[in-house]
mmCIF file of C-alpha atoms and ligand atoms in Angstrom:
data_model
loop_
_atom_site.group_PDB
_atom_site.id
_atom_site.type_symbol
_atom_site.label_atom_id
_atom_site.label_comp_id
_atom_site.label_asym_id
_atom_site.label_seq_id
_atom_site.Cartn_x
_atom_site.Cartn_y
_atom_site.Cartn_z
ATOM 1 C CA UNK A 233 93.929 -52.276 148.359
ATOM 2 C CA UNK A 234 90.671 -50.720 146.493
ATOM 3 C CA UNK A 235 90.182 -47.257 148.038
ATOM 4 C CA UNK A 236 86.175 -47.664 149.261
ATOM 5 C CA UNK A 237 85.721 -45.601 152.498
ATOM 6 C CA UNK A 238 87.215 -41.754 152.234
ATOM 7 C CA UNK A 239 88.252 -39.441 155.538
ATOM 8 C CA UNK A 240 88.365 -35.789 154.794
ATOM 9 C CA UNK A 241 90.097 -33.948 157.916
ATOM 10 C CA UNK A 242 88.958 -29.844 157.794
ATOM 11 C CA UNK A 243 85.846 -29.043 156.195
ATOM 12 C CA UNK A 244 86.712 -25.600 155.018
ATOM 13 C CA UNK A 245 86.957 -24.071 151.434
ATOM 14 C CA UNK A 246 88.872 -27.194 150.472
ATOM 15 C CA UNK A 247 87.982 -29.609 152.343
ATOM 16 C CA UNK A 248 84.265 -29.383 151.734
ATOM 17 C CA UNK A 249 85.370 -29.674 148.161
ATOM 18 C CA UNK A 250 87.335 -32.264 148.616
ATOM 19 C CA UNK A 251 84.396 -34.298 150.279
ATOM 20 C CA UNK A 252 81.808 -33.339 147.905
ATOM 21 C CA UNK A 253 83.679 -34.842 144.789
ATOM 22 C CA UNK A 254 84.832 -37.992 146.465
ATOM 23 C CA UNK A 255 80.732 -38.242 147.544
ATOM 24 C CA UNK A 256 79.659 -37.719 144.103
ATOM 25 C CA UNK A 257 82.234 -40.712 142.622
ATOM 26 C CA UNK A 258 80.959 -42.860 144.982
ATOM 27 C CA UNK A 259 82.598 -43.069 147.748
ATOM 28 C CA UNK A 260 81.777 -43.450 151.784
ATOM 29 C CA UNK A 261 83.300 -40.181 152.737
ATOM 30 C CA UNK A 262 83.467 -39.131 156.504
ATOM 31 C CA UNK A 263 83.996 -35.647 157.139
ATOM 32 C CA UNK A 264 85.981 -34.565 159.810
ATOM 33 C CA UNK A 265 86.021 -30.916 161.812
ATOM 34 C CA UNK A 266 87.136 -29.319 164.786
ATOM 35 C CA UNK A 267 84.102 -27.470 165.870
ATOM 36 C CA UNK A 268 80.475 -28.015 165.417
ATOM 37 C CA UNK A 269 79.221 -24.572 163.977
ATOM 38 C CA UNK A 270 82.453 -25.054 160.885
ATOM 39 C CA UNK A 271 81.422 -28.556 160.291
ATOM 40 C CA UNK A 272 77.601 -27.276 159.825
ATOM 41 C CA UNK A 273 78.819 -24.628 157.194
ATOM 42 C CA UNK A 274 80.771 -26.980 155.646
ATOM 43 C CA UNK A 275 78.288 -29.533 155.292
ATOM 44 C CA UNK A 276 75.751 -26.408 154.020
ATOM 45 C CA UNK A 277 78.274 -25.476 151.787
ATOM 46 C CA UNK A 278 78.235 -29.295 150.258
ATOM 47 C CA UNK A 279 74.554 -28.958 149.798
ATOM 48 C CA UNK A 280 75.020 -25.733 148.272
ATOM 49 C CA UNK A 281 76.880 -26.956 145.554
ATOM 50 C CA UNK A 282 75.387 -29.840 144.619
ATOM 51 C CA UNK A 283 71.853 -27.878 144.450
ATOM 52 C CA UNK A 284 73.645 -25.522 141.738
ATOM 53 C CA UNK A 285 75.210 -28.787 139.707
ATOM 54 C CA UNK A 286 71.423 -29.890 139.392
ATOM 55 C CA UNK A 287 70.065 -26.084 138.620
ATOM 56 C CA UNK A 288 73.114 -26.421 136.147
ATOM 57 C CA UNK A 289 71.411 -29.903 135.051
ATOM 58 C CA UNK A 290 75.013 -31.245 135.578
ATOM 59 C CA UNK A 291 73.640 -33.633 138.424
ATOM 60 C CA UNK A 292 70.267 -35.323 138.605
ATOM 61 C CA UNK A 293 68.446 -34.366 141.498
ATOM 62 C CA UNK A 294 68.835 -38.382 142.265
ATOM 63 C CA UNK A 295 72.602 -38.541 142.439
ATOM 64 C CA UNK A 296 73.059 -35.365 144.232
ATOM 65 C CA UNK A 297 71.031 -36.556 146.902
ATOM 66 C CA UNK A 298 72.486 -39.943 146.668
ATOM 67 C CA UNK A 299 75.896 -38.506 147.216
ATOM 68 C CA UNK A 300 74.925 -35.917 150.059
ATOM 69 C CA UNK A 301 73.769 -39.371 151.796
ATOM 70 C CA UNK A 302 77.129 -40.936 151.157
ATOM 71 C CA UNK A 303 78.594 -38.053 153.300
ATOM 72 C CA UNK A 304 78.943 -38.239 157.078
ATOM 73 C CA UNK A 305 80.160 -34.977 158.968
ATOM 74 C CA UNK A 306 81.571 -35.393 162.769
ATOM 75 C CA UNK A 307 84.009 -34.033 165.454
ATOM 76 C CA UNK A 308 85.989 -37.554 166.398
ATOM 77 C CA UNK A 309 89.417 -38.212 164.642
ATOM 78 C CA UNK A 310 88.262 -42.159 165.997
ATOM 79 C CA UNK A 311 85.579 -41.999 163.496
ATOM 80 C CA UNK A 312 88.460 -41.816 160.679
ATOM 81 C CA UNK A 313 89.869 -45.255 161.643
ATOM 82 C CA UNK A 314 88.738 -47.569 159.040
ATOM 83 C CA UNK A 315 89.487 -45.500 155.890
ATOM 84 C CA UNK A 316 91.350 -46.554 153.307
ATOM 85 C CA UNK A 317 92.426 -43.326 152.407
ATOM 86 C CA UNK A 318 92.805 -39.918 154.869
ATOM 87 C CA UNK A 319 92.771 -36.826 153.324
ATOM 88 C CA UNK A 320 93.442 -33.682 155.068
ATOM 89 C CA UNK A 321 92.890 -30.104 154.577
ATOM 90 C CA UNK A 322 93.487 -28.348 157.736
ATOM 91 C CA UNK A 323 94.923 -25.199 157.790
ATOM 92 C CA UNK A 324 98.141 -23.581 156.178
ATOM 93 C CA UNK A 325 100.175 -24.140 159.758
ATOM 94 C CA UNK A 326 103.289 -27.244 159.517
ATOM 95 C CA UNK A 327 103.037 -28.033 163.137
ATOM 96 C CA UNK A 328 99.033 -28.228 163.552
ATOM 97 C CA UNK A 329 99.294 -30.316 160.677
ATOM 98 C CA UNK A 330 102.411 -32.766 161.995
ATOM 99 C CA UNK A 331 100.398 -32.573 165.417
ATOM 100 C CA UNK A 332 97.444 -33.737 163.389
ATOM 101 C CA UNK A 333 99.527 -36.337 161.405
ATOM 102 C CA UNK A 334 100.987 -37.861 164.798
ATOM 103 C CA UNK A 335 97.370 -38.494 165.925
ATOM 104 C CA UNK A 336 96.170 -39.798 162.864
ATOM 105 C CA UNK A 337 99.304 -42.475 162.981
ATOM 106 C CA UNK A 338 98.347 -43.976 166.340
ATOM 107 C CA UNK A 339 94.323 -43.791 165.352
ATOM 108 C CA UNK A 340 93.662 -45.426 161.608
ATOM 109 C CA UNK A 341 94.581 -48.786 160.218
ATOM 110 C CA UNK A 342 98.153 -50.123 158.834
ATOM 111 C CA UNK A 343 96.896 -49.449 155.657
ATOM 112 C CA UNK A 344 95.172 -46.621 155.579
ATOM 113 C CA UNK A 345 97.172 -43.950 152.977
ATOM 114 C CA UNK A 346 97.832 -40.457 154.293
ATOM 115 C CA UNK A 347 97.367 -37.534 151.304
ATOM 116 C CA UNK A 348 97.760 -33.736 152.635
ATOM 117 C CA UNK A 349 96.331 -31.080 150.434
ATOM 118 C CA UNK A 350 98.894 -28.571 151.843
ATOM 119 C CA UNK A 351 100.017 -25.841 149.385
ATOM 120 C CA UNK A 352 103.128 -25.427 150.057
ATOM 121 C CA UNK A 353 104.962 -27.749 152.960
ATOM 122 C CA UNK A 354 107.153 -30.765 152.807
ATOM 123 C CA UNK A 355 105.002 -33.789 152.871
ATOM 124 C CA UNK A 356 107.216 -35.741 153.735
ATOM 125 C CA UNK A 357 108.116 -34.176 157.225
ATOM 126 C CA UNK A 358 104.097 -34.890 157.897
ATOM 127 C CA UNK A 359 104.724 -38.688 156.821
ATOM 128 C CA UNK A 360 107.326 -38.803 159.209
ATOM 129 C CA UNK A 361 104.932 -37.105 161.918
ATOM 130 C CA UNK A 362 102.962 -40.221 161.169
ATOM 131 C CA UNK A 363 105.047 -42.563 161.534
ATOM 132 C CA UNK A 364 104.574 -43.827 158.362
ATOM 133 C CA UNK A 365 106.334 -42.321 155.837
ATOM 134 C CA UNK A 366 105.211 -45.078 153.148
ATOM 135 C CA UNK A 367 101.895 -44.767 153.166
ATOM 136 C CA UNK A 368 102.087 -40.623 152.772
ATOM 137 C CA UNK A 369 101.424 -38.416 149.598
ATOM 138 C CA UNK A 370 100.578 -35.150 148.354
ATOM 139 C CA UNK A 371 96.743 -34.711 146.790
ATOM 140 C CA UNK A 372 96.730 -31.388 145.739
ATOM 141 C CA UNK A 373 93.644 -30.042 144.517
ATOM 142 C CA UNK A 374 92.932 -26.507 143.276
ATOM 143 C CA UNK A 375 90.226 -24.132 144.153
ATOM 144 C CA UNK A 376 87.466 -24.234 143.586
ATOM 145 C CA UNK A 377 87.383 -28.395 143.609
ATOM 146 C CA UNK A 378 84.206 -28.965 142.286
ATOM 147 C CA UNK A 379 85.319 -27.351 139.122
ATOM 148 C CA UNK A 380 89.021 -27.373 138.958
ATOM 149 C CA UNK A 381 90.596 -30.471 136.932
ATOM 150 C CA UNK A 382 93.917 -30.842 138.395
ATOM 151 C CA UNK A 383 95.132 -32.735 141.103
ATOM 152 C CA UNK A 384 98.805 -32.825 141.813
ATOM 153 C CA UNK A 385 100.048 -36.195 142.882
ATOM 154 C CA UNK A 386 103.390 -35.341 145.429
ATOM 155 C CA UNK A 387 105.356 -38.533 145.750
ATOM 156 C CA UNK A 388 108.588 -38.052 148.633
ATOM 157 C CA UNK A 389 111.547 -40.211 148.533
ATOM 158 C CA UNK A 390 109.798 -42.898 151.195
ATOM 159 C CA UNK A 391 106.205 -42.583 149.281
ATOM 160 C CA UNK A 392 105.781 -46.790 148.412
ATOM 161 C CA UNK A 393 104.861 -47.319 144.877
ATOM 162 C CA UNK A 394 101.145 -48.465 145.286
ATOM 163 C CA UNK A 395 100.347 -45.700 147.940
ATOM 164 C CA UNK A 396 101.453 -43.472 145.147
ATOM 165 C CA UNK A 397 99.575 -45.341 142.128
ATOM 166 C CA UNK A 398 96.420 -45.696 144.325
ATOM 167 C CA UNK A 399 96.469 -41.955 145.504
ATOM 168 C CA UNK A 400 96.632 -41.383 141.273
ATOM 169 C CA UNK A 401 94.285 -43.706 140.610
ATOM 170 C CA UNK A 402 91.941 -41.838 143.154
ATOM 171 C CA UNK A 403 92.709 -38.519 141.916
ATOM 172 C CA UNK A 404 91.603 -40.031 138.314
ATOM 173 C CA UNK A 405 87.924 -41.730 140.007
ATOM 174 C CA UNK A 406 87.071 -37.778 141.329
ATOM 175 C CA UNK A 407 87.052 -36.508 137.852
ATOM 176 C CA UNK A 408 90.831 -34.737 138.223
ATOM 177 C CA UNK A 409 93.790 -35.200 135.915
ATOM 178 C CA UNK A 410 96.978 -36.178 138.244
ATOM 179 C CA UNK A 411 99.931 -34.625 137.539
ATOM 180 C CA UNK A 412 103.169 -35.871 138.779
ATOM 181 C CA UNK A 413 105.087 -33.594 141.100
ATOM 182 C CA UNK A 414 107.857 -34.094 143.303
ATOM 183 C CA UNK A 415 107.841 -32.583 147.020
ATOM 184 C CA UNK A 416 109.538 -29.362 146.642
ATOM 185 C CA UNK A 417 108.237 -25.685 147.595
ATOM 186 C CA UNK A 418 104.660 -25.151 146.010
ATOM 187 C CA UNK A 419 105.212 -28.490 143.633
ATOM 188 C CA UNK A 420 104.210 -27.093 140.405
ATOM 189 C CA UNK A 421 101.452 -24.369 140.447
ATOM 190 C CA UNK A 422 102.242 -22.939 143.462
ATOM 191 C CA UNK A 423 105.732 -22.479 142.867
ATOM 192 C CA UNK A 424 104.816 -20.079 139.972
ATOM 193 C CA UNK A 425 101.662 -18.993 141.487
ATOM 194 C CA UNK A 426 102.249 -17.286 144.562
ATOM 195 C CA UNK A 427 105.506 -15.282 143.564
ATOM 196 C CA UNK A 428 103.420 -14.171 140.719
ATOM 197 C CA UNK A 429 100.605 -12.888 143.014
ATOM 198 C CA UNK A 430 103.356 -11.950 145.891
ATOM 199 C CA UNK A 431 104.799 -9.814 142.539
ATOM 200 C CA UNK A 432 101.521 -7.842 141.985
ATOM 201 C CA UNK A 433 101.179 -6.925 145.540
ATOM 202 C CA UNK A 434 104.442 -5.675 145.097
ATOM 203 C CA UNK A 435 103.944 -3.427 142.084
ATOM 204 C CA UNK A 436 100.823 -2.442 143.800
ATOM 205 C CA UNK A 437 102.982 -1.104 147.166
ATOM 206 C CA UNK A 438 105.238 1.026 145.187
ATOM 207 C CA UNK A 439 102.663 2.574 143.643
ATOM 208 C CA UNK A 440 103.196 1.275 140.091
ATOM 209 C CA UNK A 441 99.446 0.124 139.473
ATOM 210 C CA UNK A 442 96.236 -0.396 141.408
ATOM 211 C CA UNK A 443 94.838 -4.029 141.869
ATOM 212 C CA UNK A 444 91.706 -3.224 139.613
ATOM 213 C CA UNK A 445 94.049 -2.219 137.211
ATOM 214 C CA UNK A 446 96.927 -5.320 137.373
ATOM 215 C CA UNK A 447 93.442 -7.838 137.067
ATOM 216 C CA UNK A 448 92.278 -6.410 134.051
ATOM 217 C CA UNK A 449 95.518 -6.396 132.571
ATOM 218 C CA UNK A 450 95.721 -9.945 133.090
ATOM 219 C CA UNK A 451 92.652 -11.475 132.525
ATOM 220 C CA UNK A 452 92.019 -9.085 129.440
ATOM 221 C CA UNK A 453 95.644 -9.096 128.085
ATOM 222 C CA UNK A 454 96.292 -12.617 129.140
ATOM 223 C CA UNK A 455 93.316 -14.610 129.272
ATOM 224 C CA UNK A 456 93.570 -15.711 132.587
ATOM 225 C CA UNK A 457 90.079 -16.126 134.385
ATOM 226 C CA UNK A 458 90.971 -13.766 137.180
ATOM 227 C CA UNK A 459 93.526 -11.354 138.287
ATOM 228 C CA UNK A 460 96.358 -12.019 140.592
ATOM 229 C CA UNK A 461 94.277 -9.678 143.239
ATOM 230 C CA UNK A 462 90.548 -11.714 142.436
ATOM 231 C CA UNK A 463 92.675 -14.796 142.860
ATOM 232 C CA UNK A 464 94.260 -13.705 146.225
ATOM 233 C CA UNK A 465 90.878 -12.741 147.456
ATOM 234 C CA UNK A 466 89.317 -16.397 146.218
ATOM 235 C CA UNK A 467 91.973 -18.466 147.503
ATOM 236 C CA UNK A 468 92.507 -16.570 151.181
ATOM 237 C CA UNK A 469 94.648 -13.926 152.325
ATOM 238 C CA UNK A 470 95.637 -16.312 155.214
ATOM 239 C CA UNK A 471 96.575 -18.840 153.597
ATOM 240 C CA UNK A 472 98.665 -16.930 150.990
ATOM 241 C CA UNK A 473 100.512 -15.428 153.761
ATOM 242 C CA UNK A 474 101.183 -18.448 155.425
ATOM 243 C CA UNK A 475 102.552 -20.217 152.568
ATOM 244 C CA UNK A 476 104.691 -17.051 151.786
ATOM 245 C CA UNK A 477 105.991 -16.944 155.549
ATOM 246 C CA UNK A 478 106.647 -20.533 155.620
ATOM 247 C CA UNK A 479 108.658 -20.794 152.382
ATOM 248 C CA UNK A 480 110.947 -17.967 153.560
ATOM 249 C CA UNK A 481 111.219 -19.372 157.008
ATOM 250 C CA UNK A 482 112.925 -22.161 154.667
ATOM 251 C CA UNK A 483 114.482 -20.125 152.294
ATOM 252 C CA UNK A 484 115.176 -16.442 153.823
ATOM 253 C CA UNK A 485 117.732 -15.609 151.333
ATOM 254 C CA UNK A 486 115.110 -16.142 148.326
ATOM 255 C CA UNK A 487 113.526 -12.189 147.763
ATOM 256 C CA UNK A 488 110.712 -13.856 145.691
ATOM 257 C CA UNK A 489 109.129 -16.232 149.092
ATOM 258 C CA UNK A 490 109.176 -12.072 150.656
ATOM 259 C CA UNK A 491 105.600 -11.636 152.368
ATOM 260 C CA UNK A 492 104.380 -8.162 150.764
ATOM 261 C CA UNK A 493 103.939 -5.664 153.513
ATOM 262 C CA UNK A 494 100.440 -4.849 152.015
ATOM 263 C CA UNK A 495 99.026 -8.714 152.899
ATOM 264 C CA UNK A 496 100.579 -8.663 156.425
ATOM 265 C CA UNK A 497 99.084 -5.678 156.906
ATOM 266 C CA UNK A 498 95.337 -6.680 155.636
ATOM 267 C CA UNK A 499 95.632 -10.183 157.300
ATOM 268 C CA UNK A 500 96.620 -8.167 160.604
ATOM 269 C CA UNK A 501 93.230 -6.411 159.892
ATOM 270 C CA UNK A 502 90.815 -9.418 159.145
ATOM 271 C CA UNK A 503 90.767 -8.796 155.601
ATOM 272 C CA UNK A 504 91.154 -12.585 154.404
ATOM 273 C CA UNK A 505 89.367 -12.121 150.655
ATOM 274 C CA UNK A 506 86.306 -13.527 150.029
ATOM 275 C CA UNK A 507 85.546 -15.900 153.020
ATOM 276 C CA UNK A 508 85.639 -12.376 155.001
ATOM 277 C CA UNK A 509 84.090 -9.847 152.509
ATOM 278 C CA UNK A 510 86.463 -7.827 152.019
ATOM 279 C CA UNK A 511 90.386 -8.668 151.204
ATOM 280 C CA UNK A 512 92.368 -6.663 147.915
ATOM 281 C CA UNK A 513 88.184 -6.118 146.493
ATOM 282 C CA UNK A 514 84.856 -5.893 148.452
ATOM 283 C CA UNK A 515 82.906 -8.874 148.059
ATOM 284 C CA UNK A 516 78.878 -9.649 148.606
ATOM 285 C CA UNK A 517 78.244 -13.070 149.453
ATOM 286 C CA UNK A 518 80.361 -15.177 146.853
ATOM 287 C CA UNK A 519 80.522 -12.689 144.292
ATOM 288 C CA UNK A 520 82.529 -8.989 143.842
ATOM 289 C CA UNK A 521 80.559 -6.396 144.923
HETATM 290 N N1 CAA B 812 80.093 -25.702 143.023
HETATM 291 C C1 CAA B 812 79.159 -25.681 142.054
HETATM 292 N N2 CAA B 812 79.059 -24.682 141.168
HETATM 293 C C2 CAA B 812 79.937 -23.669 141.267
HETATM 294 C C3 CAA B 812 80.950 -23.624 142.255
HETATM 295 C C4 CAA B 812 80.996 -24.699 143.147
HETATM 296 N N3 CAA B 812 81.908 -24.742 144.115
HETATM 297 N N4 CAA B 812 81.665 -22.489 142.108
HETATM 298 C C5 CAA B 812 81.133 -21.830 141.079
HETATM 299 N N5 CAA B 812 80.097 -22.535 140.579
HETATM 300 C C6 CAA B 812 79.222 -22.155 139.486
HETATM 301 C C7 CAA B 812 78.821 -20.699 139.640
HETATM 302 O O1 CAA B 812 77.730 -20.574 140.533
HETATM 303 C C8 CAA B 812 78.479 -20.303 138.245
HETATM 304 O O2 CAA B 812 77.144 -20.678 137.952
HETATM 305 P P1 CAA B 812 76.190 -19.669 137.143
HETATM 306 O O3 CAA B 812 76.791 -19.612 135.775
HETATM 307 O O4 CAA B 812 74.873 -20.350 137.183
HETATM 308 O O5 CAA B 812 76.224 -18.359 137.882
HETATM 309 C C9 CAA B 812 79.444 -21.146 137.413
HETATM 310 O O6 CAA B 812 79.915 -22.211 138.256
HETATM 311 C C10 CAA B 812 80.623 -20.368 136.932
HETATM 312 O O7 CAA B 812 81.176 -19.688 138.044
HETATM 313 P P2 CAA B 812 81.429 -18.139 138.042
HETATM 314 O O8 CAA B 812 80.203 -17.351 137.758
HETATM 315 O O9 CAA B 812 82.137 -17.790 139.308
HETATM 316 O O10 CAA B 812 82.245 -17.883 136.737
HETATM 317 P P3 CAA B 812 83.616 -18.297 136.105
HETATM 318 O O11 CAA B 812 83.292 -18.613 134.711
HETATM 319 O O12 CAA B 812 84.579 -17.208 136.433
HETATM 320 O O13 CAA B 812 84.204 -19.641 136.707
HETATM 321 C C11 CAA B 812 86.152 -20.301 137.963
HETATM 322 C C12 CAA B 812 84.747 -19.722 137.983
HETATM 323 C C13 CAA B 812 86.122 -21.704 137.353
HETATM 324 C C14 CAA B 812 86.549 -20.369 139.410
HETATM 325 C C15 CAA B 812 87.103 -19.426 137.115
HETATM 326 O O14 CAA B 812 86.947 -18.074 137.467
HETATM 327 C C16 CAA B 812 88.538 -19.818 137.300
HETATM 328 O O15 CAA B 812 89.024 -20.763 136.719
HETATM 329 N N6 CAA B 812 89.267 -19.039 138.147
HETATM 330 C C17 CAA B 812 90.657 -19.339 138.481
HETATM 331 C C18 CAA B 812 90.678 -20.262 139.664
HETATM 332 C C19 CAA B 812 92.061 -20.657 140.029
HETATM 333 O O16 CAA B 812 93.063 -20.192 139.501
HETATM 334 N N7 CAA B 812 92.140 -21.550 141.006
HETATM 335 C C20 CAA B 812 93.395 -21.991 141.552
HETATM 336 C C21 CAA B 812 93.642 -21.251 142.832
HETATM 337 S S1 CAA B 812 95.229 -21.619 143.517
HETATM 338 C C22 CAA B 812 94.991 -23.078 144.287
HETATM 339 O O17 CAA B 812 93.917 -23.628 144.341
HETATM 340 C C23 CAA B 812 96.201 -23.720 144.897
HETATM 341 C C24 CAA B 812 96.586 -23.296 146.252
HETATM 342 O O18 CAA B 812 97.198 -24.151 146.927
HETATM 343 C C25 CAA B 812 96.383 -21.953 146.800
HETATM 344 P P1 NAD B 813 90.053 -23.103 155.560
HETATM 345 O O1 NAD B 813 90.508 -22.204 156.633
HETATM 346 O O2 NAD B 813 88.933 -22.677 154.675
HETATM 347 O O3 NAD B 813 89.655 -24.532 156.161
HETATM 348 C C1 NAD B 813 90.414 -25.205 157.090
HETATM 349 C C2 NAD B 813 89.448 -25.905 158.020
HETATM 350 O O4 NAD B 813 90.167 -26.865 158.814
HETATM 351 C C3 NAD B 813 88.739 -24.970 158.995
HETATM 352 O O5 NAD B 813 87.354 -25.100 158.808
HETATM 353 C C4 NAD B 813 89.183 -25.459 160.383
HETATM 354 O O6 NAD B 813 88.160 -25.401 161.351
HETATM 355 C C5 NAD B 813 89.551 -26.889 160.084
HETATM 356 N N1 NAD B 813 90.486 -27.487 161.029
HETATM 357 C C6 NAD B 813 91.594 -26.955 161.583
HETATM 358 N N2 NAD B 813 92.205 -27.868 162.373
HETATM 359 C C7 NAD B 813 91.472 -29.005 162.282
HETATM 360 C C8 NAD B 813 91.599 -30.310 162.832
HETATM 361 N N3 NAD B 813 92.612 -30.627 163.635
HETATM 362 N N4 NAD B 813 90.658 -31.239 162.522
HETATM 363 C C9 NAD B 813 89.637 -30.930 161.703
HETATM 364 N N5 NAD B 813 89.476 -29.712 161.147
HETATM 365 C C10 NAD B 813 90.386 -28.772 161.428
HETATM 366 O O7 NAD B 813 91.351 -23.428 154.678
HETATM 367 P P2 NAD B 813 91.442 -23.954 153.172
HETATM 368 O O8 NAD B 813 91.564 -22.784 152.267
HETATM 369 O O9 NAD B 813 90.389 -24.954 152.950
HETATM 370 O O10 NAD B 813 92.864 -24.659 153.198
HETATM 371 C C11 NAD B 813 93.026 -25.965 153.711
HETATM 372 C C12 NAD B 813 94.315 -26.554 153.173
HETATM 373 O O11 NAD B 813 94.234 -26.621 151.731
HETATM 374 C C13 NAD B 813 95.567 -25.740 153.486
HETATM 375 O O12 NAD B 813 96.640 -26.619 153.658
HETATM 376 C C14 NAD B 813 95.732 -24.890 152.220
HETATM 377 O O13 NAD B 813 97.046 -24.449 152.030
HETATM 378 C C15 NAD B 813 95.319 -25.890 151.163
HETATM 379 N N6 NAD B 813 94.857 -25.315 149.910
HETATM 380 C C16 NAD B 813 94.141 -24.156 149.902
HETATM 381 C C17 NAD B 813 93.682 -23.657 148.699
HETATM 382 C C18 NAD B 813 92.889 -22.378 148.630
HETATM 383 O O14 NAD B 813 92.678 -21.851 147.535
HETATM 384 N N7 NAD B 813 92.435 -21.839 149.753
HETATM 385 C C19 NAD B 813 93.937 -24.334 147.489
HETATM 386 C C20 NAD B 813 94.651 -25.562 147.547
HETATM 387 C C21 NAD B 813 95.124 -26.033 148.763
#
């Protein structure tokens, strides 16, 4: 099968991402949300980004506006039927997303391949939500997508070989290098990510350093390009929490999948990071205030 018609599920800080780059390589990309007011921020969002790739002069004005036209937003999962390939990025929650997965089974094609950009859950227990285990993989992509390079490719013992080759070979047509990874807690970057940003908030609640303090100790004395704290705000408070809960949900005797006291306590308070203004930093629009 040659991937030609793309169905993003969630049009949030991933999944507008996601869209955008399949749009700009080409492809027929139907965007899919629950509500109307999150798919019109989403789509803004798209148009956003584009608009800075041409200010950038990294996009004509031509092929940004030819890819924005490739892109179709809407609220119908039946609009998703005839896609090749499904990708979703719905929120951090297993059973919204096997509830999703069931649907998706009974609505789309034989063929159509399944890929989940989930951070952190088994992919295969949402292939067997579908009903078809086969044609379900892990696309990982990293935030933000319109910049990061990496997709991780999550094959599960059922994954059939082409499903997995064409979900590579898709990963390789948006401009990402695929790395292999198998479907185990956090594949590869999460699995060293989040316990090391779980670890800061930790040193953090016992009073050993401040979260302005751990960032500049590792992006100055490390190189990274932000702090664990920058990172938690950019990537969601939510989320992080989720993924943290979940993992020790399946592993409570493992102290490093521990959900920090300090992010329950800010999620319980609205403070999600960036997308709310205010998380571990203040934030003005898209940048720290
Ligand atoms: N679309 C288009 N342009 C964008 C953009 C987007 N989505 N996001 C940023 N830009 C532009 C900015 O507007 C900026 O343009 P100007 O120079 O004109 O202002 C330019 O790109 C650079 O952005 P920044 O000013 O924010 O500067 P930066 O040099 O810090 O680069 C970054 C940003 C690439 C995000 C960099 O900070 C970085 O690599 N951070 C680490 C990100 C990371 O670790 N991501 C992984 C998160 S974990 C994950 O994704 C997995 C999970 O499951 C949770
Ligand atoms: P988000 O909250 O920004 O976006 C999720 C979107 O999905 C929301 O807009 C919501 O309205 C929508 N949604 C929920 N149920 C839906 C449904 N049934 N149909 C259509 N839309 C639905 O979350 P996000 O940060 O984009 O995360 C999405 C997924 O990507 C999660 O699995 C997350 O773990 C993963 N992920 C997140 C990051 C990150 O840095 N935030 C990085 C990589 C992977």
């Amino acid at each position: 099968m040659v991937i030609k018609k793309v169905g993003v599920v969630g049009c949030g800080l991933m999944g507008h991402g996601i869209a955008q780059v399949a749009a700009q390589a080409g492809y027929t990309v139907v965007v899919r949300e629950a509500e109307r007011g999150f798919l019109d921020k989403g789509l803004q969002r798209i148009r956003k980004s584009l608009d800075k790739l041409v200010e950038k002069e990294k996009l004509t004005r031509a092929d940004a506006d030819a890819s924005y036209g490739r892109l179709t937003g809407t609220l119908e999962l039946a609009d998703l039927a005839d896609c090749d390939l499904v990708i979703e990025a719905i929120v951090e929650d297993l059973a919204v997303k096997k509830s999703l997965y069931k649907e998706l089974g009974q609505r789309c094609k034989p063929a159509t391949i399944f890929a989940t950009n989930t951070s952190s859950f088994p992919v295969a227990e949402m292939g067997e939500a579908s009903g078809r285990p086969k044609n379900m993989v892990g696309l990982h992509f990293f935030n933000p997508v319109q910049l990061m390079k990496l997709v991780e490719v999550v094959r599960t013992p059922k994954t059939a070989e082409n499903v997995y080759a064409e979900a590579r070979a898709f990963g390789e047509s948006v401009g990402k290098v695929p790395v292999a990874a198998s479907d185990t807690p956090g594949f590869v970057v999460n699995r060293l990510l989040v316990p090391y940003m779980a670890e800061a908030m930790r040193m953090v609640e016992r009073g050993d350093s401040t979260p302005a303090d751990v960032d500049a100790g590792m992006t100055l004395g490390c190189g990274y390009p932000m702090g664990p704290f920058t990172l938690t705000d950019y990537v969601g408070l939510d989320t992080t929490l989720s993924i943290l809960e979940g993992w020790q949900k399946r592993f409570p005797k493992d102290p490093m999948f521990v959900p920090p006291q300090i992010l329950k306590d800010k999620v319980a308070a609205g403070k999600l990071g960036r997308k709310t203004g205010e998380g571990f930093f203040k934030w003005d629009g898209d940048k720290r205030a």
